[in-house]
Short mmCIF file of C-alpha atoms in Angstrom, two decimals:
data_model
loop_
_atom_site.label_atom_id
_atom_site.label_comp_id
_atom_site.label_asym_id
_atom_site.label_seq_id
_atom_site.Cartn_x
_atom_site.Cartn_y
_atom_site.Cartn_z
CA MET A 1 122.98 116.71 84.58
CA SER A 2 123.00 119.93 86.53
CA SER A 3 122.71 123.27 84.90
CA LYS A 4 121.54 125.21 87.91
CA LEU A 5 118.48 127.32 87.31
CA LYS A 6 116.81 130.37 88.77
CA VAL A 7 113.21 129.11 88.91
CA GLY A 8 110.53 131.66 89.73
CA PHE A 9 106.83 131.31 90.49
CA LEU A 10 104.25 134.07 90.25
CA MET A 11 102.19 134.28 93.44
CA PHE A 12 98.76 135.90 93.78
CA PRO A 13 95.79 135.68 96.16
CA TYR A 14 93.59 132.61 95.73
CA MET A 15 96.03 130.85 93.48
CA THR A 16 95.66 127.08 93.66
CA ALA A 17 98.30 125.86 96.12
CA LEU A 18 98.72 122.55 94.32
CA ASP A 19 99.38 124.30 90.96
CA LEU A 20 102.43 125.82 92.64
CA THR A 21 103.51 123.02 94.94
CA GLY A 22 103.74 120.18 92.41
CA PRO A 23 106.34 121.99 90.28
CA ALA A 24 108.02 123.69 93.27
CA GLU A 25 108.54 120.33 94.99
CA VAL A 26 109.93 118.68 91.86
CA LEU A 27 112.16 121.60 90.81
CA SER A 28 113.46 122.20 94.34
CA LEU A 29 114.87 118.67 94.36
CA VAL A 30 117.23 119.39 91.47
CA ASP A 31 120.57 120.07 93.12
CA GLY A 32 121.56 123.71 92.77
CA ASN A 33 118.24 125.11 91.57
CA GLN A 34 117.30 128.34 93.34
CA LEU A 35 113.56 128.97 93.76
CA TYR A 36 111.92 132.42 93.81
CA PHE A 37 108.36 133.03 95.00
CA VAL A 38 107.42 136.37 93.53
CA ALA A 39 104.49 138.68 94.28
CA LYS A 40 103.52 142.33 94.12
CA ASP A 41 104.78 142.77 97.68
CA LEU A 42 106.02 140.57 100.53
CA ALA A 43 102.67 140.19 102.31
CA PRO A 44 101.58 136.54 102.81
CA VAL A 45 99.62 135.23 99.83
CA VAL A 46 96.47 133.29 100.69
CA THR A 47 95.86 130.23 98.52
CA GLU A 48 92.73 128.34 97.54
CA ALA A 49 93.76 125.61 100.02
CA THR A 50 93.25 128.34 102.69
CA TYR A 51 96.85 128.48 103.89
CA SER A 52 99.15 131.43 103.18
CA ILE A 53 102.62 131.35 101.66
CA LEU A 54 105.30 133.98 102.16
CA PRO A 55 106.72 135.46 98.93
CA THR A 56 110.51 135.67 98.86
CA HIS A 57 110.75 138.43 96.24
CA THR A 58 108.74 141.24 94.70
CA PHE A 59 108.46 142.17 91.02
CA GLU A 60 111.20 144.73 91.73
CA THR A 61 113.64 142.54 93.65
CA CYS A 62 113.38 139.33 91.59
CA PRO A 63 116.36 138.84 89.27
CA GLN A 64 115.96 137.67 85.67
CA LEU A 65 114.74 134.07 85.90
CA ASP A 66 115.89 131.14 83.81
CA LEU A 67 112.54 129.42 84.21
CA LEU A 68 109.32 131.36 84.78
CA CYS A 69 106.34 129.34 86.04
CA VAL A 70 102.84 130.75 86.40
CA PRO A 71 100.24 128.81 88.41
CA GLY A 72 96.49 129.31 88.10
CA GLY A 73 93.49 129.11 90.37
CA PRO A 74 90.29 130.99 91.16
CA GLY A 75 92.27 134.19 91.78
CA GLN A 76 93.59 134.24 88.22
CA GLN A 77 90.65 136.16 86.75
CA ARG A 78 90.96 138.91 89.35
CA ILE A 79 94.49 139.81 88.28
CA MET A 80 94.09 139.54 84.51
CA HIS A 81 94.28 143.33 84.18
CA ASP A 82 96.93 144.04 86.79
CA GLU A 83 99.43 146.15 84.87
CA SER A 84 102.44 145.71 87.17
CA MET A 85 101.98 141.93 87.10
CA LEU A 86 101.51 141.80 83.31
CA GLN A 87 104.59 143.97 82.76
CA TRP A 88 106.66 141.77 85.06
CA LEU A 89 105.51 138.63 83.23
CA ALA A 90 106.21 140.17 79.82
CA ARG A 91 109.69 141.32 80.89
CA GLN A 92 110.62 138.02 82.54
CA GLY A 93 109.09 136.07 79.67
CA GLN A 94 111.30 137.83 77.14
CA GLY A 95 114.46 137.09 79.10
CA ALA A 96 113.71 133.63 80.47
CA VAL A 97 115.09 130.50 78.84
CA TRP A 98 111.85 128.67 79.67
CA VAL A 99 108.35 130.15 79.96
CA THR A 100 105.92 127.81 81.67
CA SER A 101 102.56 127.54 83.39
CA VAL A 102 100.22 125.15 85.14
CA CYS A 103 96.40 125.17 84.96
CA SER A 104 94.79 128.57 84.21
CA GLY A 105 98.21 130.16 84.63
CA SER A 106 98.49 129.89 80.86
CA LEU A 107 95.78 132.57 80.58
CA LEU A 108 98.05 134.92 82.52
CA LEU A 109 100.93 134.13 80.17
CA GLY A 110 98.49 134.79 77.32
CA ALA A 111 97.35 138.12 78.77
CA ALA A 112 101.01 139.14 79.00
CA GLY A 113 101.38 138.43 75.26
CA LEU A 114 103.65 135.45 75.75
CA LEU A 115 101.65 132.75 73.94
CA ARG A 116 100.86 134.33 70.55
CA GLY A 117 101.32 131.58 67.99
CA TYR A 118 102.15 128.93 70.57
CA ARG A 119 100.30 125.72 71.32
CA ALA A 120 99.41 125.68 75.01
CA ALA A 121 97.63 123.67 77.70
CA SER A 122 95.26 124.86 80.43
CA HIS A 123 92.70 123.51 82.89
CA TRP A 124 89.94 121.80 80.82
CA ASN A 125 87.37 124.38 81.90
CA TYR A 126 89.41 127.37 80.75
CA ARG A 127 91.32 125.99 77.77
CA GLU A 128 89.14 127.62 75.11
CA TYR A 129 90.00 131.13 76.37
CA LEU A 130 93.58 130.67 75.21
CA GLU A 131 92.38 131.55 71.71
CA LYS A 132 91.62 135.11 72.80
CA PHE A 133 95.34 135.57 73.33
CA GLY A 134 96.41 134.14 70.01
CA ALA A 135 97.43 130.79 71.48
CA LEU A 136 96.40 127.40 70.11
CA PRO A 137 94.58 125.42 72.82
CA ASP A 138 95.93 121.88 73.05
CA PRO A 139 94.13 119.25 75.14
CA ALA A 140 97.37 117.40 76.01
CA ARG A 141 98.29 117.19 79.69
CA VAL A 142 101.69 118.77 79.00
CA VAL A 143 102.35 120.87 75.90
CA HIS A 144 105.89 121.69 74.78
CA ASP A 145 106.20 124.25 71.95
CA ARG A 146 109.68 125.72 71.48
CA ASN A 147 110.58 127.21 74.91
CA ARG A 148 107.00 127.24 76.20
CA ILE A 149 105.99 124.29 78.38
CA THR A 150 102.46 124.43 79.75
CA GLY A 151 100.51 121.98 81.90
CA GLY A 152 96.81 121.19 82.20
CA GLY A 153 94.71 121.53 85.36
CA VAL A 154 96.22 121.47 88.88
CA THR A 155 97.63 117.94 89.27
CA ALA A 156 99.05 118.12 85.73
CA GLY A 157 101.73 120.27 87.36
CA ILE A 158 103.51 117.14 88.59
CA ASP A 159 103.64 115.50 85.14
CA PHE A 160 104.61 118.89 83.73
CA ALA A 161 107.48 119.40 86.16
CA LEU A 162 108.92 115.93 85.63
CA GLN A 163 108.92 116.60 81.88
CA VAL A 164 110.60 119.95 82.48
CA VAL A 165 113.33 118.27 84.55
CA ALA A 166 113.77 115.54 81.92
CA THR A 167 114.10 118.19 79.19
CA ILE A 168 116.52 120.44 81.06
CA HIS A 169 118.38 118.13 83.44
CA GLY A 170 118.01 114.75 81.75
CA GLU A 171 115.86 111.66 82.09
CA GLN A 172 117.80 110.08 84.95
CA GLU A 173 117.30 113.12 87.16
CA ALA A 174 113.56 113.16 86.39
CA LYS A 175 113.23 109.43 87.09
CA ASP A 176 115.12 109.70 90.39
CA ILE A 177 112.87 112.55 91.51
CA GLN A 178 109.81 110.54 90.47
CA LEU A 179 111.04 107.74 92.77
CA MET A 180 111.78 110.20 95.59
CA LEU A 181 108.20 111.47 95.36
CA GLU A 182 106.83 107.91 95.01
CA TYR A 183 104.93 109.08 91.97
CA ALA A 184 103.13 105.91 90.91
CA PRO A 185 99.63 107.36 91.03
CA GLN A 186 96.55 105.23 91.70
CA PRO A 187 93.55 107.51 91.26
CA PRO A 188 90.66 105.85 93.11
CA PHE A 189 88.22 106.72 90.32
CA ALA A 190 88.29 107.35 86.57
CA SER A 191 87.00 110.88 86.91
CA GLY A 192 89.91 113.16 86.10
CA THR A 193 88.76 114.44 82.69
CA PRO A 194 85.37 115.65 81.40
CA GLU A 195 85.24 112.62 79.10
CA GLU A 196 85.82 110.18 81.96
CA ALA A 197 83.62 111.96 84.49
CA GLY A 198 80.59 112.35 82.22
CA SER A 199 78.29 115.26 81.48
CA GLU A 200 76.43 115.41 84.81
CA ALA A 201 79.66 115.73 86.75
CA VAL A 202 80.89 118.35 84.29
CA VAL A 203 77.78 120.47 84.89
CA ARG A 204 78.19 120.23 88.66
CA VAL A 205 81.90 121.03 88.59
CA LYS A 206 81.54 123.94 86.15
CA ALA A 207 79.02 125.47 88.56
CA ARG A 208 81.38 125.01 91.50
CA LEU A 209 84.33 126.52 89.62
CA ALA A 210 82.21 129.48 88.54
CA SER A 211 80.94 130.15 92.05
CA ALA A 212 84.48 129.98 93.47
CA VAL A 213 85.53 132.69 91.02
CA LYS A 214 82.36 134.72 91.62
CA ARG A 215 82.85 134.67 95.38
CA LEU A 216 86.22 136.30 94.87
CA SER A 217 85.39 138.87 92.26
CA GLY A 218 81.87 139.88 93.14
CA GLU A 219 81.20 139.75 89.44
CA SER A 220 81.32 137.05 86.79
CA ARG A 221 83.89 138.61 84.46
CA ILE A 222 85.52 135.95 82.45
CA ALA A 223 89.21 135.65 81.66
CA SER A 224 89.75 138.07 78.87
CA SER A 225 86.86 140.50 79.11
CA MET B 1 77.19 114.42 101.35
CA SER B 2 78.42 117.12 103.68
CA SER B 3 79.29 116.44 107.23
CA LYS B 4 81.52 119.44 107.79
CA LEU B 5 84.86 118.62 109.32
CA LYS B 6 87.56 120.35 111.30
CA VAL B 7 90.62 119.15 109.38
CA GLY B 8 94.01 119.86 110.94
CA PHE B 9 97.53 119.44 109.61
CA LEU B 10 100.67 119.25 111.73
CA MET B 11 103.31 121.67 110.45
CA PHE B 12 107.06 121.49 111.16
CA PRO B 13 110.26 122.81 109.58
CA TYR B 14 111.40 120.99 106.42
CA MET B 15 108.18 119.11 106.04
CA THR B 16 107.51 118.14 102.43
CA ALA B 17 105.19 120.80 101.02
CA LEU B 18 103.52 118.36 98.63
CA ASP B 19 102.71 115.93 101.49
CA LEU B 20 100.59 118.71 102.94
CA THR B 21 99.28 120.38 99.81
CA GLY B 22 97.77 117.35 98.09
CA PRO B 23 95.40 116.59 100.98
CA ALA B 24 94.88 120.26 101.89
CA GLU B 25 93.82 121.09 98.33
CA VAL B 26 91.43 118.13 98.12
CA LEU B 27 89.92 118.56 101.60
CA SER B 28 89.56 122.34 101.26
CA LEU B 29 87.28 121.80 98.28
CA VAL B 30 84.68 119.96 100.37
CA ASP B 31 82.05 122.58 101.13
CA GLY B 32 82.06 123.54 104.79
CA ASN B 33 85.32 121.89 105.82
CA GLN B 34 87.46 124.12 108.02
CA LEU B 35 91.23 123.68 107.72
CA TYR B 36 93.72 124.21 110.55
CA PHE B 37 97.49 124.48 110.02
CA VAL B 38 98.98 123.78 113.39
CA ALA B 39 102.52 124.29 114.69
CA LYS B 40 104.43 124.87 117.90
CA ASP B 41 104.07 128.63 117.39
CA LEU B 42 102.87 130.99 114.67
CA ALA B 43 106.27 131.61 113.05
CA PRO B 44 106.39 130.78 109.31
CA VAL B 45 107.27 127.13 108.70
CA VAL B 46 109.86 126.53 106.00
CA THR B 47 109.17 123.53 103.76
CA GLU B 48 111.40 121.25 101.73
CA ALA B 49 110.17 123.09 98.60
CA THR B 50 111.94 126.15 100.11
CA TYR B 51 108.83 128.29 100.58
CA SER B 52 107.35 129.06 103.98
CA ILE B 53 103.75 128.60 105.11
CA LEU B 54 102.05 130.50 107.91
CA PRO B 55 100.49 128.32 110.61
CA THR B 56 96.97 129.36 111.59
CA HIS B 57 96.96 127.75 115.05
CA THR B 58 99.34 126.54 117.75
CA PHE B 59 99.10 123.31 119.76
CA GLU B 60 97.38 125.41 122.45
CA THR B 61 94.86 127.27 120.27
CA CYS B 62 93.80 124.43 117.95
CA PRO B 63 90.40 122.97 118.87
CA GLN B 64 89.74 119.22 118.89
CA LEU B 65 89.93 118.13 115.26
CA ASP B 66 87.63 115.73 113.47
CA LEU B 67 90.40 114.72 111.09
CA LEU B 68 94.07 114.87 112.04
CA CYS B 69 96.57 114.67 109.16
CA VAL B 70 100.32 114.41 109.65
CA PRO B 71 102.62 115.02 106.67
CA GLY B 72 106.24 113.85 106.50
CA GLY B 73 109.46 115.05 104.95
CA PRO B 74 113.14 115.41 105.80
CA GLY B 75 112.29 117.39 108.94
CA GLN B 76 110.35 114.47 110.43
CA GLN B 77 113.35 112.83 112.09
CA ARG B 78 114.35 116.06 113.83
CA ILE B 79 111.06 116.28 115.72
CA MET B 80 110.58 112.62 116.64
CA HIS B 81 111.39 113.39 120.28
CA ASP B 82 109.62 116.73 120.59
CA GLU B 83 107.46 116.21 123.67
CA SER B 84 104.98 119.05 123.12
CA MET B 85 104.34 117.85 119.56
CA LEU B 86 103.98 114.19 120.58
CA GLN B 87 101.59 115.11 123.39
CA TRP B 88 99.51 117.21 121.01
CA LEU B 89 99.36 114.35 118.48
CA ALA B 90 98.42 111.82 121.17
CA ARG B 91 95.68 114.07 122.59
CA GLN B 92 94.23 114.97 119.18
CA GLY B 93 94.54 111.36 118.03
CA GLN B 94 92.46 110.12 120.93
CA GLY B 95 89.67 112.60 120.23
CA ALA B 96 89.69 112.71 116.43
CA VAL B 97 87.22 110.75 114.36
CA TRP B 98 89.92 110.12 111.75
CA VAL B 99 93.67 109.83 112.32
CA THR B 100 95.66 110.10 109.11
CA SER B 101 99.09 110.69 107.63
CA VAL B 102 101.01 111.01 104.38
CA CYS B 103 104.56 109.79 103.69
CA SER B 104 106.86 109.59 106.74
CA GLY B 105 104.16 111.35 108.76
CA SER B 106 103.06 107.86 109.83
CA LEU B 107 106.30 107.58 111.85
CA LEU B 108 105.20 110.65 113.82
CA LEU B 109 101.80 109.04 114.44
CA GLY B 110 103.71 105.93 115.51
CA ALA B 111 105.98 107.85 117.88
CA ALA B 112 102.87 109.35 119.48
CA GLY B 113 101.58 105.82 120.13
CA LEU B 114 98.73 106.09 117.66
CA LEU B 115 99.50 103.13 115.39
CA ARG B 116 100.00 100.22 117.79
CA GLY B 117 98.32 97.22 116.20
CA TYR B 118 97.30 99.13 113.08
CA ARG B 119 98.32 98.45 109.50
CA ALA B 120 99.87 101.59 108.05
CA ALA B 121 101.55 103.02 104.96
CA SER B 122 104.63 105.22 104.68
CA HIS B 123 107.17 106.40 102.12
CA TRP B 124 108.87 103.29 100.66
CA ASN B 125 112.23 104.28 102.17
CA TYR B 126 110.90 104.58 105.74
CA ARG B 127 108.13 101.99 105.82
CA GLU B 128 110.10 99.35 107.77
CA TYR B 129 110.50 101.72 110.75
CA LEU B 130 106.77 101.51 111.42
CA GLU B 131 107.43 98.19 113.16
CA LYS B 132 109.34 99.95 115.93
CA PHE B 133 106.07 101.59 116.94
CA GLY B 134 104.02 98.42 116.92
CA ALA B 135 102.44 99.16 113.54
CA LEU B 136 102.19 96.71 110.66
CA PRO B 137 103.91 98.16 107.58
CA ASP B 138 101.70 97.80 104.51
CA PRO B 139 103.08 98.51 101.03
CA ALA B 140 99.71 99.69 99.68
CA ARG B 141 99.53 103.29 98.46
CA VAL B 142 96.62 104.02 100.81
CA VAL B 143 95.95 101.91 103.90
CA HIS B 144 92.63 102.08 105.75
CA ASP B 145 92.48 100.24 109.10
CA ARG B 146 89.52 101.16 111.31
CA ASN B 147 89.77 104.98 111.73
CA ARG B 148 93.39 105.19 110.61
CA ILE B 149 93.98 106.13 106.97
CA THR B 150 97.61 106.45 105.95
CA GLY B 151 99.20 107.24 102.59
CA GLY B 152 102.52 106.30 101.02
CA GLY B 153 105.22 108.72 99.87
CA VAL B 154 104.50 112.36 98.95
CA THR B 155 102.28 112.16 95.83
CA ALA B 156 100.28 109.33 97.46
CA GLY B 157 98.67 112.16 99.44
CA ILE B 158 96.39 112.94 96.49
CA ASP B 159 95.13 109.35 96.15
CA PHE B 160 94.87 109.22 99.94
CA ALA B 161 92.79 112.39 100.17
CA LEU B 162 90.37 111.36 97.44
CA GLN B 163 89.81 108.09 99.30
CA VAL B 164 89.26 110.01 102.53
CA VAL B 165 86.66 112.20 100.84
CA ALA B 166 84.97 109.16 99.28
CA THR B 167 84.84 107.45 102.68
CA ILE B 168 83.56 110.45 104.64
CA HIS B 169 81.65 112.54 102.10
CA GLY B 170 80.72 109.95 99.47
CA GLU B 171 81.97 108.87 96.08
CA GLN B 172 80.28 111.59 94.06
CA GLU B 173 82.03 114.31 96.03
CA ALA B 174 85.40 112.59 95.57
CA LYS B 175 84.83 112.15 91.84
CA ASP B 176 83.78 115.78 91.38
CA ILE B 177 86.91 116.96 93.18
CA GLN B 178 89.02 114.62 91.06
CA LEU B 179 87.56 116.32 87.96
CA MET B 180 88.10 119.79 89.45
CA LEU B 181 91.78 118.95 89.96
CA GLU B 182 92.01 117.27 86.54
CA TYR B 183 93.51 114.26 88.25
CA ALA B 184 94.13 111.93 85.31
CA PRO B 185 97.83 111.46 85.91
CA GLN B 186 100.27 110.66 83.10
CA PRO B 187 103.65 110.05 84.75
CA PRO B 188 106.27 110.52 82.03
CA PHE B 189 108.26 107.49 83.25
CA ALA B 190 107.61 104.24 85.10
CA SER B 191 109.88 105.14 87.99
CA GLY B 192 107.60 105.80 90.95
CA THR B 193 108.35 102.70 93.03
CA PRO B 194 111.61 100.89 93.89
CA GLU B 195 110.44 97.91 91.84
CA GLU B 196 109.79 100.06 88.76
CA ALA B 197 112.85 102.26 89.12
CA GLY B 198 115.36 99.45 89.63
CA SER B 199 118.18 98.90 92.10
CA GLU B 200 120.64 101.50 90.76
CA ALA B 201 118.07 104.28 91.06
CA VAL B 202 117.13 103.06 94.54
CA VAL B 203 120.77 103.32 95.69
CA ARG B 204 121.06 106.86 94.29
CA VAL B 205 117.78 108.03 95.80
CA LYS B 206 118.43 106.49 99.21
CA ALA B 207 121.70 108.41 99.33
CA ARG B 208 119.93 111.66 98.39
CA LEU B 209 117.22 111.14 101.00
CA ALA B 210 119.82 110.36 103.67
CA SER B 211 121.89 113.42 102.86
CA ALA B 212 118.80 115.67 102.95
CA VAL B 213 118.07 114.42 106.47
CA LYS B 214 121.72 114.64 107.53
CA ARG B 215 122.02 118.23 106.33
CA LEU B 216 119.19 119.14 108.69
CA SER B 217 120.17 117.22 111.76
CA GLY B 218 123.96 117.31 111.71
CA GLU B 219 123.78 113.65 112.66
CA SER B 220 122.37 110.54 111.04
CA ARG B 221 119.94 109.51 113.75
CA ILE B 222 117.23 107.39 112.31
CA ALA B 223 113.54 107.68 113.04
CA SER B 224 113.12 105.87 116.30
CA SER B 225 116.58 105.78 117.84
#
């Protein structure tokens, strides 16, 4: 069951806390896994959920990871051209056994050149931009293509992480963790995808997502521009 | 739609990060809500997911909250007799419009005397202990009794928070947030409850949960003893 892994998460301002926490919770429960929370420097990183997390490592001090995981969030567009971050992702991505993301984190993997020719998932509102990086957008909630495993928007990170554990550590370990986390979801509404929510909701939510990004960047640059 | 709320979360060492982050993510997306992350002091609080979160307020500096939310986790048993924390919970619980919890956080509400005569949820492995505090254990994933809203284990916090938003801010707001978070879960296995997972898995997971608590406390004191 247990090949112990060095699991590292990219951290950046206004990342979505739940993109990170779903996988971090699941992967931390695998006995022996060591988690790394990696940012440009060790200053606290503010998340979309308004709380701040302390990084444990910088791009310089983080060892080669076995599993690289990149979360997304409204802050993703602001760092799309950050050279030190892109170089770190590219370097880690070449050496890692598994290269993974949740939500719009896949656009960061793409910008680092790590998804060319790979099928990949992303948040429904950003999925189409994957094409600009040579990736093949896939609407599945979790997409596994060779050693790339990518999840859809935010809460997909929990389904994603359980699949990662099943793939690497075996089904029994994934099922036990699912029980530990009482993961038998009962969404109160059928509103989790654009198809379910309907076009009026999609218009409202697209506007909210755009204004969250705009508030941060002071401009409406989109992913790859 | 928007009555703005002061939403506060109790923070303590070895809390389950996902107990906090599900509701914090959902409730932070309601326009105008102000979130408070409240601990004994402002030192970083280490979570079960191994990362540390910075509190924003102490028991002394936190204003009266509209919505109090108490997460759980392996650290819960260690603080069951912490007088300053229990007094803060009792005081906030008397003044708050909504008194809520996720996972074993309901045992902390119980210890503070806030669940006497109320139906309440908890993580499946700790639910029975609610009786010691005069609460009525309810196996539902989200339990709403007067102004108490309590969620089951860990991931139940997302279902819980969407129901809270629907109750306070209206269904449309909850549905829009569900779409924002792409919450259309696809658990890879049917293993999220004791009934689904089966008795062998339950034995394994109970042992893991007990040893996580034991590692922290150096003794196997249970919740209310």
